[in-house]
C-alpha cells in the first residue's frame, strides 16, 4: 500500500509542478533585467514602472474593471433568480437556456452575439455590447453555484416558515436570502473573475478605440513581446488571488454561521 | 430566534474598497497623461492606418499645428481593415486604404465625399496618380503614398550563397530555397502571395481563372516547407537582426529594416529590389469614413499631408513612394534615386494594382488559402 | 388560503423566473436563431450580407435564402479534414488530461479531510489566472532561446539530428490545450472519487485482488461518471478553441475555431462562418449527448 502511495505522491507532485512552474516563470521574469525572456540577468522593477506609464494599458485596465463590475452585478442578479427558480419550480425551458452557454464553446456565443448586435440591434460595438455578452455567459455559473447551495439545504426550514404564515416574499427575504448569500457572493466573484479574464467573447463583441485588458495583452503577445506583459500578468494573478482568498474567508465565516443556525433549529 | 443576518461584513467591505481604489487609480493615471497633452480633450482625430505608415515626428507636428490629438488604430492587411469595418468598427474619421479596398468602400457607400475647398494643396499631386479607375474625379480620395510589394534580403548572405535577387524564383524554386531553408518568410496575405505567384507564372495579378489560381497554389504549396513563416510585420525586425535572409514584403518596411540594420551597426546590409517578373503597386489614399465625427480635422490632416514638406517627411522617414510633385525637392537623394521606391519607367510597366474580387471569387480564394495553410 | 395567497406563489414564480428567462431569450436564443438564418443567406458583394428581399428589378438569383454556404462546406474534403483534425486534438487533449488528472484526483480523495480543500484550491488557483497568461507562459518555456529548447536541441545535436523548434508547432498547441484544461478534468473526477466507499476496496483486497485488479475492477468502473463529465468539460471547449493555435501554433496548425474566426474577421464571409458554427454546434451537441448516454449506462453498471 505504501508503494502505491509513493507513486501517487510523486505523480501528484509532478502535476502540481507542471501547473505552477510556468506561472512562476512568468512572475520571475517580470523582475528580470533583460528584454528577452531567456535567462536571468538581474533584478529590476523597471517593467512595472513602464507599465504604470503605459496609458493605453491603464485605460484598458480601467475599462475591464468597469465591465467586470457591471457584468458581475447583472449576472449575479439574474443568475441568483435563475438558480432559485430552477431549484424551486419544475421548469423545463429555463435550465436549458441557463446552462447551455456554460457548456458551449465560447466562440459560438461570441459569433452569434456579433451577428445579433450588428444585424438586429444595429448597435455600435463598445462597452455596452461587451457587458451584455459577459452577463449572458456568467448567468449560468452563478445559477449553478446558487442552485448547488440550495440543494444542500434542509427543506424543513422553508416548510416551517410557510407554516408560520410567511408570504413567499417574506420567506425569501428572511429565510432564503441570508442562507444563500455565500453562494451569491461566490457567484459574483466568479463572474467578476470570468469577465476580467475573458478573451474569446470580448474579441468578437468589442468595438474600436476602447482598449480592453485581455485584448491588449493578446496584441502585446502577438506583436511585440516585452516583459511588460509579465508585469501585468503578475499583477492580474495577484488580484485574482486576493479575490479568491476573500471569497474563501467569506465562505468559511458564512458556513460556520449557517452551521450554528442549523444547530439552533435542528 | 435564528440569527439570519450574514455575519462578516469585513471581507466584502475590503473587497469593495480594493475595487473602487483600482478603478480610481487607473482612471487617474490614464487621464493625467492625456490632459497634459491636450488643451481640449474633445479635439481628437481618429485615424485607421497601416502599421508603420506615418512617422512619429509628422504626427507630433500635425498635432501642434491643429491643436488636436491624433489617435491611431492599425491594420496590416486591407482584408483585415475591411473585415473590421464590416464587423462594426465605427468612429474613424480617416482611413488610408489601398486602391482595391477603396473601391469596395466607395461601392458600399461607406465614404464621405471631400470638400475640395478645404484642400488648397491638392494641386501638388502628380496628375498621373489622380483619376484612378477606383475614384474618377477624386470625389472621395487623395493619394497619400504608394508602396511596392517586393523582395528584401540580407545582401552579404545572398551574395555568398550565389542567389539571384531580381526574381520571385528565389522564394518559389526549391533549388534556391534549399540554401535558405527556414530563413525566408512570405506575406500572410491571400492577395499578395497569390499575386507574386501569378506574376512568377507569367499571369496578371488580377487573373481570376481558377486553373491559374490552382497552378499558383501548387507553386506555393511546393515552396511552403522551406519557408519559416507567413509574416506581415515581424519580418522587418528579423531581417534587421539577421535571423532572416530573404523576405517578401512592402518597400517601406524594407527601407525600415535597412535603416535599423545600419543604425544598430550590423555587419550586413539589407537590400531590396523589384523582381523582373513584376510586382504589385499599392497606391494608398486618404478617405473620410462616414462614421467619423470630425471631418474638419480630417480635411486639415489631408491638407497638411499635401504640403510638399510633410509629404516628403513621410518618404524620408519611412521610404514610401511619393505622388506629390511639390515633395520631390525635399526628398533625400539616396531615396529619390532608389529604384525600389521610385521605380524606373521600364519597371513601371510590370507593376499592377490589385482589383477587388467579387464574392464568389473571394470564397474560392479563401478555400485555396485554407488549403495552402493546411497542406 | 385566500385567492390572493393561492396566486402569490404563481406571481412569485413569474417574478423570479421571468427576468433571467427574458434576458436569455433575447441575448442567447435570438442570436442563435440569427446565426442559423445567416448561414442560409448570401454574402454581400462587398462584405456583410446580401439583403433577403431583392431590390426592384435585381437578379433574384443573388438574393433570398440559399444552401450555398453548406454546399460550399461539403464541396471540398478540406473542411471535413479540419473538423477531424480538431476532433483529434480534442481527443488527445482529453486523454492526456485524464492520465494526468486521475492520480491527482485519487490522491486528493484519499487524503485527510483537512488537506483536501487546500489541495483542490491549489489545483484551481492557476485556473484563476488570465487564460492568455497561461498560454504566454508556454511561449516563454518553448521559445527558441529558452533553457528547455537549448537543452533538447543539445541532446538532438549529440545524435546528429537537426535542431527542432518547439514553439509554433502541433506539440506546442497540444501542451497549451492540456495546460489550460487540466483543472476541468481534476474537479469532476475528484468529486466522484470522494464518494467511493472505501470498504469496497477492502472487500476486494480480502478476496485476493492485487493493486491493479482493485483499481481496474472496482475504482475505475465506479469513477466512470466522473470520467465522462470531466472528459466532456475538456473535449467540448477544446473543439472550439482558437486562441491556443493562434498563439502557440504554426501556420498549418489551424483548427475549426481559427477557421470560423477568419470568416468573420478576415474573409468577410459571414454565411460560411455561420454555417461552420452550426456544424460545430451539431458536433458539440452529439458529443454532449453521447457523454450523457455513456454516463447513464455506466451508472447502471455500478457495482452493488
mmCIF file with all atom_site columns, N, CA, C and O in Angstrom, chain A residues 161-162 165-173, chain C residues 8:
data_model
loop_
_atom_site.group_PDB
_atom_site.id
_atom_site.type_symbol
_atom_site.label_atom_id
_atom_site.label_alt_id
_atom_site.label_comp_id
_atom_site.label_asym_id
_atom_site.label_entity_id
_atom_site.label_seq_id
_atom_site.pdbx_PDB_ins_code
_atom_site.Cartn_x
_atom_site.Cartn_y
_atom_site.Cartn_z
_atom_site.occupancy
_atom_site.B_iso_or_equiv
_atom_site.pdbx_formal_charge
_atom_site.auth_seq_id
_atom_site.auth_comp_id
_atom_site.auth_asym_id
_atom_site.auth_atom_id
_atom_site.pdbx_PDB_model_num
ATOM 1  N N  . UNK A 1 161 ? -41.254 28.036 7.832  1.00 0.00 ? 161 UNK A N  1
ATOM 2  C CA . UNK A 1 161 ? -41.612 29.439 7.581  1.00 0.00 ? 161 UNK A CA 1
ATOM 3  C C  . UNK A 1 161 ? -43.025 29.532 7.017  1.00 0.00 ? 161 UNK A C  1
ATOM 4  O O  . UNK A 1 161 ? -43.821 30.381 7.419  1.00 0.00 ? 161 UNK A O  1
ATOM 5  N N  . UNK A 1 162 ? -43.340 28.623 6.075  1.00 0.00 ? 162 UNK A N  1
ATOM 6  C CA . UNK A 1 162 ? -44.688 28.650 5.466  1.00 0.00 ? 162 UNK A CA 1
ATOM 7  C C  . UNK A 1 162 ? -45.744 28.370 6.515  1.00 0.00 ? 162 UNK A C  1
ATOM 8  O O  . UNK A 1 162 ? -46.781 29.025 6.556  1.00 0.00 ? 162 UNK A O  1
ATOM 9  N N  . UNK A 1 165 ? -46.889 31.106 8.490  1.00 0.00 ? 165 UNK A N  1
ATOM 10 C CA . UNK A 1 165 ? -47.717 32.119 7.837  1.00 0.00 ? 165 UNK A CA 1
ATOM 11 C C  . UNK A 1 165 ? -46.951 33.138 7.039  1.00 0.00 ? 165 UNK A C  1
ATOM 12 O O  . UNK A 1 165 ? -47.490 34.182 6.658  1.00 0.00 ? 165 UNK A O  1
ATOM 13 N N  . UNK A 1 166 ? -45.670 32.869 6.741  1.00 0.00 ? 166 UNK A N  1
ATOM 14 C CA . UNK A 1 166 ? -44.905 33.844 5.969  1.00 0.00 ? 166 UNK A CA 1
ATOM 15 C C  . UNK A 1 166 ? -45.299 33.792 4.498  1.00 0.00 ? 166 UNK A C  1
ATOM 16 O O  . UNK A 1 166 ? -45.519 32.720 3.936  1.00 0.00 ? 166 UNK A O  1
ATOM 17 N N  . UNK A 1 167 ? -45.394 34.970 3.850  1.00 0.00 ? 167 UNK A N  1
ATOM 18 C CA . UNK A 1 167 ? -45.673 35.022 2.416  1.00 0.00 ? 167 UNK A CA 1
ATOM 19 C C  . UNK A 1 167 ? -44.394 34.631 1.681  1.00 0.00 ? 167 UNK A C  1
ATOM 20 O O  . UNK A 1 167 ? -43.323 34.621 2.271  1.00 0.00 ? 167 UNK A O  1
ATOM 21 N N  . UNK A 1 168 ? -44.501 34.298 0.374  1.00 0.00 ? 168 UNK A N  1
ATOM 22 C CA . UNK A 1 168 ? -43.283 33.929 -0.366 1.00 0.00 ? 168 UNK A CA 1
ATOM 23 C C  . UNK A 1 168 ? -42.206 35.006 -0.265 1.00 0.00 ? 168 UNK A C  1
ATOM 24 O O  . UNK A 1 168 ? -41.029 34.700 -0.110 1.00 0.00 ? 168 UNK A O  1
ATOM 25 N N  . UNK A 1 169 ? -42.622 36.274 -0.345 1.00 0.00 ? 169 UNK A N  1
ATOM 26 C CA . UNK A 1 169 ? -41.623 37.331 -0.293 1.00 0.00 ? 169 UNK A CA 1
ATOM 27 C C  . UNK A 1 169 ? -40.938 37.350 1.077  1.00 0.00 ? 169 UNK A C  1
ATOM 28 O O  . UNK A 1 169 ? -39.725 37.517 1.172  1.00 0.00 ? 169 UNK A O  1
ATOM 29 N N  . UNK A 1 170 ? -41.742 37.170 2.158  1.00 0.00 ? 170 UNK A N  1
ATOM 30 C CA . UNK A 1 170 ? -41.146 37.175 3.483  1.00 0.00 ? 170 UNK A CA 1
ATOM 31 C C  . UNK A 1 170 ? -40.199 35.990 3.643  1.00 0.00 ? 170 UNK A C  1
ATOM 32 O O  . UNK A 1 170 ? -39.107 36.110 4.210  1.00 0.00 ? 170 UNK A O  1
ATOM 33 N N  . UNK A 1 171 ? -40.656 34.817 3.132  1.00 0.00 ? 171 UNK A N  1
ATOM 34 C CA . UNK A 1 171 ? -39.793 33.643 3.222  1.00 0.00 ? 171 UNK A CA 1
ATOM 35 C C  . UNK A 1 171 ? -38.464 33.917 2.539  1.00 0.00 ? 171 UNK A C  1
ATOM 36 O O  . UNK A 1 171 ? -37.399 33.615 3.061  1.00 0.00 ? 171 UNK A O  1
ATOM 37 N N  . UNK A 1 172 ? -38.570 34.516 1.353  1.00 0.00 ? 172 UNK A N  1
ATOM 38 C CA . UNK A 1 172 ? -37.338 34.781 0.612  1.00 0.00 ? 172 UNK A CA 1
ATOM 39 C C  . UNK A 1 172 ? -36.441 35.749 1.376  1.00 0.00 ? 172 UNK A C  1
ATOM 40 O O  . UNK A 1 172 ? -35.260 35.494 1.604  1.00 0.00 ? 172 UNK A O  1
ATOM 41 N N  . UNK A 1 173 ? -37.051 36.869 1.838  1.00 0.00 ? 173 UNK A N  1
ATOM 42 C CA . UNK A 1 173 ? -36.232 37.921 2.424  1.00 0.00 ? 173 UNK A CA 1
ATOM 43 C C  . UNK A 1 173 ? -35.605 37.476 3.731  1.00 0.00 ? 173 UNK A C  1
ATOM 44 O O  . UNK A 1 173 ? -34.454 37.769 4.022  1.00 0.00 ? 173 UNK A O  1
ATOM 45 N N  . UNK C 2 8   ? -50.322 34.131 -5.089 1.00 0.00 ? 8   UNK C N  1
ATOM 46 C CA . UNK C 2 8   ? -49.000 34.696 -4.761 1.00 0.00 ? 8   UNK C CA 1
ATOM 47 C C  . UNK C 2 8   ? -47.865 33.791 -5.220 1.00 0.00 ? 8   UNK C C  1
ATOM 48 O O  . UNK C 2 8   ? -46.914 34.253 -5.828 1.00 0.00 ? 8   UNK C O  1
#
